[in-house]
Amino acid sequence: MSCVEKNQDNKMDLFVMVVGASGIGDGGDKKYNYKVVAWTNEDDPRQTKIVTTNADPEFREVLHLPQNKAASFLNLELFSVNAADTDAFFCGRANTALPMKTNANVYRKFKLENLDTSGNIVTVGYLEVYLGLKTG
């Protein structure tokens, strides 16, 4: 049985508060635009607003991911985008198992990973989130 499953009596929803990313910004004069895309089922991704900063981006935004299909993992990707959000540069990806408990918030800080020029997986920063699985 997966961590998130809709049964006949209760609908489950995942709420993901994207707090921010660390180890990403360079603190220089140039500002960059960032967004996070999150999903449990690839056919229903959600994204944060775009944050413009020269430091590490802070989102502090809650994404609601209705769970219409069974799921076990949350996937998150961080992108640097242009101001119109028409062109994106992939910064890194993280995934985590979904919480086993319902109606409780779980804090997670996990590595954002990408490939280097040799094809090796490297850590490019960290993403902080709170996960809440709600029934209702």
Coordinates of C-alpha atoms in Angstrom, one line a residue:
M1 CA 0.0 0.0 0.0
S2 CA 1.4 3.4 -0.9
C3 CA 1.7 6.3 1.6
V4 CA -1.0 8.3 0.0
E5 CA -4.0 6.5 -1.2
K6 CA -7.5 7.7 -1.7
N7 CA -10.1 5.4 -0.2
Q8 CA -13.9 5.4 -0.5
D9 CA -14.4 7.3 2.7
N10 CA -11.6 9.9 2.8
K11 CA -10.0 12.0 0.2
M12 CA -6.3 12.8 1.0
D13 CA -4.5 15.9 0.0
L14 CA -0.9 16.8 0.3
F15 CA 0.1 20.3 1.3
V16 CA 3.7 21.3 0.7
M17 CA 5.0 24.5 2.2
V18 CA 8.1 25.4 0.2
V19 CA 10.2 27.4 2.6
G20 CA 13.3 28.1 0.5
A21 CA 16.5 26.9 -1.0
S22 CA 20.0 27.3 0.4
G23 CA 23.4 27.2 -1.3
I24 CA 21.9 28.5 -4.6
G25 CA 22.3 32.3 -4.6
D26 CA 25.7 33.9 -5.1
G27 CA 25.0 37.2 -3.3
G28 CA 26.4 39.1 -6.3
D29 CA 24.9 42.2 -8.0
K30 CA 22.8 40.2 -10.6
K31 CA 19.4 39.0 -9.5
Y32 CA 17.9 35.7 -10.7
N33 CA 14.3 34.4 -10.9
Y34 CA 13.5 31.1 -9.2
K35 CA 10.5 28.8 -9.0
V36 CA 9.8 25.3 -7.6
V37 CA 7.7 22.7 -9.4
A38 CA 6.3 19.9 -7.2
W39 CA 4.3 16.7 -8.0
T40 CA 3.5 13.2 -6.8
N41 CA 1.8 12.2 -10.1
E42 CA 3.4 13.6 -13.2
D43 CA 0.0 14.6 -14.7
D44 CA -0.7 17.2 -12.0
P45 CA 2.4 19.3 -11.2
R46 CA 2.1 22.5 -9.1
Q47 CA 4.5 25.4 -9.0
T48 CA 5.4 28.3 -6.7
K49 CA 5.4 31.9 -7.6
I50 CA 8.6 33.3 -9.1
V51 CA 11.0 34.8 -6.6
T52 CA 13.6 37.3 -7.7
T53 CA 16.8 37.6 -5.6
N54 CA 20.6 37.7 -5.7
A55 CA 20.6 35.5 -2.6
D56 CA 19.1 32.1 -1.7
P57 CA 15.4 32.2 -2.7
E58 CA 12.7 32.2 0.0
F59 CA 9.3 31.1 -1.2
R60 CA 7.2 30.5 1.9
E61 CA 4.3 29.3 -0.3
V62 CA 2.0 26.4 0.3
L63 CA 1.2 24.2 -2.7
H64 CA -1.9 22.0 -2.6
L65 CA -1.5 18.7 -4.4
P66 CA -4.8 16.8 -4.5
Q67 CA -4.1 13.0 -4.3
N68 CA -6.3 11.5 -7.0
K69 CA -4.0 8.5 -7.5
A70 CA -1.9 6.4 -5.1
A71 CA 1.6 7.9 -4.6
S72 CA 4.6 7.2 -2.4
F73 CA 7.0 10.1 -3.3
L74 CA 7.1 13.8 -3.6
N75 CA 9.3 15.2 -6.4
L76 CA 10.5 18.8 -6.4
E77 CA 12.6 20.7 -9.0
L78 CA 14.2 24.1 -8.7
F79 CA 14.5 26.3 -11.9
S80 CA 16.0 29.6 -12.7
V81 CA 13.6 31.3 -15.1
N82 CA 13.4 34.5 -17.1
A83 CA 11.0 37.2 -16.0
A84 CA 8.3 36.1 -18.3
D85 CA 8.7 32.4 -17.2
T86 CA 9.1 31.4 -20.8
D87 CA 12.6 30.0 -20.5
A88 CA 13.9 27.9 -17.7
F89 CA 17.2 26.5 -16.5
F90 CA 17.1 23.4 -14.4
C91 CA 19.0 23.9 -11.1
G92 CA 18.3 20.6 -9.3
R93 CA 15.9 17.9 -8.2
A94 CA 15.0 16.4 -4.9
N95 CA 12.5 13.7 -4.0
T96 CA 11.3 12.3 -0.7
A97 CA 9.0 9.7 0.7
L98 CA 5.6 11.0 1.7
P99 CA 4.7 11.2 5.4
M100 CA 3.0 8.1 6.9
K101 CA 0.9 10.0 9.4
T102 CA -2.1 12.1 8.4
N103 CA -2.9 15.5 9.9
A104 CA 0.6 16.2 11.0
N105 CA 3.3 18.5 9.6
V106 CA 6.7 17.1 8.8
Y107 CA 9.8 19.3 8.2
R108 CA 12.3 18.1 5.6
K109 CA 15.6 19.5 4.3
F110 CA 17.0 17.6 1.4
K111 CA 19.6 17.8 -1.2
L112 CA 19.0 19.3 -4.6
E113 CA 21.0 17.2 -7.1
N114 CA 22.0 17.6 -10.7
L115 CA 24.6 16.1 -13.0
D116 CA 28.0 17.6 -13.5
T117 CA 29.8 17.7 -16.9
S118 CA 31.1 14.1 -16.4
G119 CA 27.6 12.8 -15.7
N120 CA 28.1 12.4 -11.9
I121 CA 25.4 13.3 -9.5
V122 CA 26.4 16.3 -7.4
T123 CA 24.6 18.3 -4.7
V124 CA 23.9 21.8 -5.9
G125 CA 22.0 23.1 -2.8
Y126 CA 19.3 22.3 -0.4
L127 CA 15.5 22.7 -0.4
E128 CA 13.4 23.1 2.8
V129 CA 9.8 22.1 3.0
Y130 CA 7.0 21.2 5.4
L131 CA 4.8 18.3 4.3
G132 CA 1.2 17.9 5.6
L133 CA -1.0 15.0 4.5
K134 CA -4.6 15.8 5.3
T135 CA -7.8 13.8 5.2
G136 CA -11.1 15.3 4.7

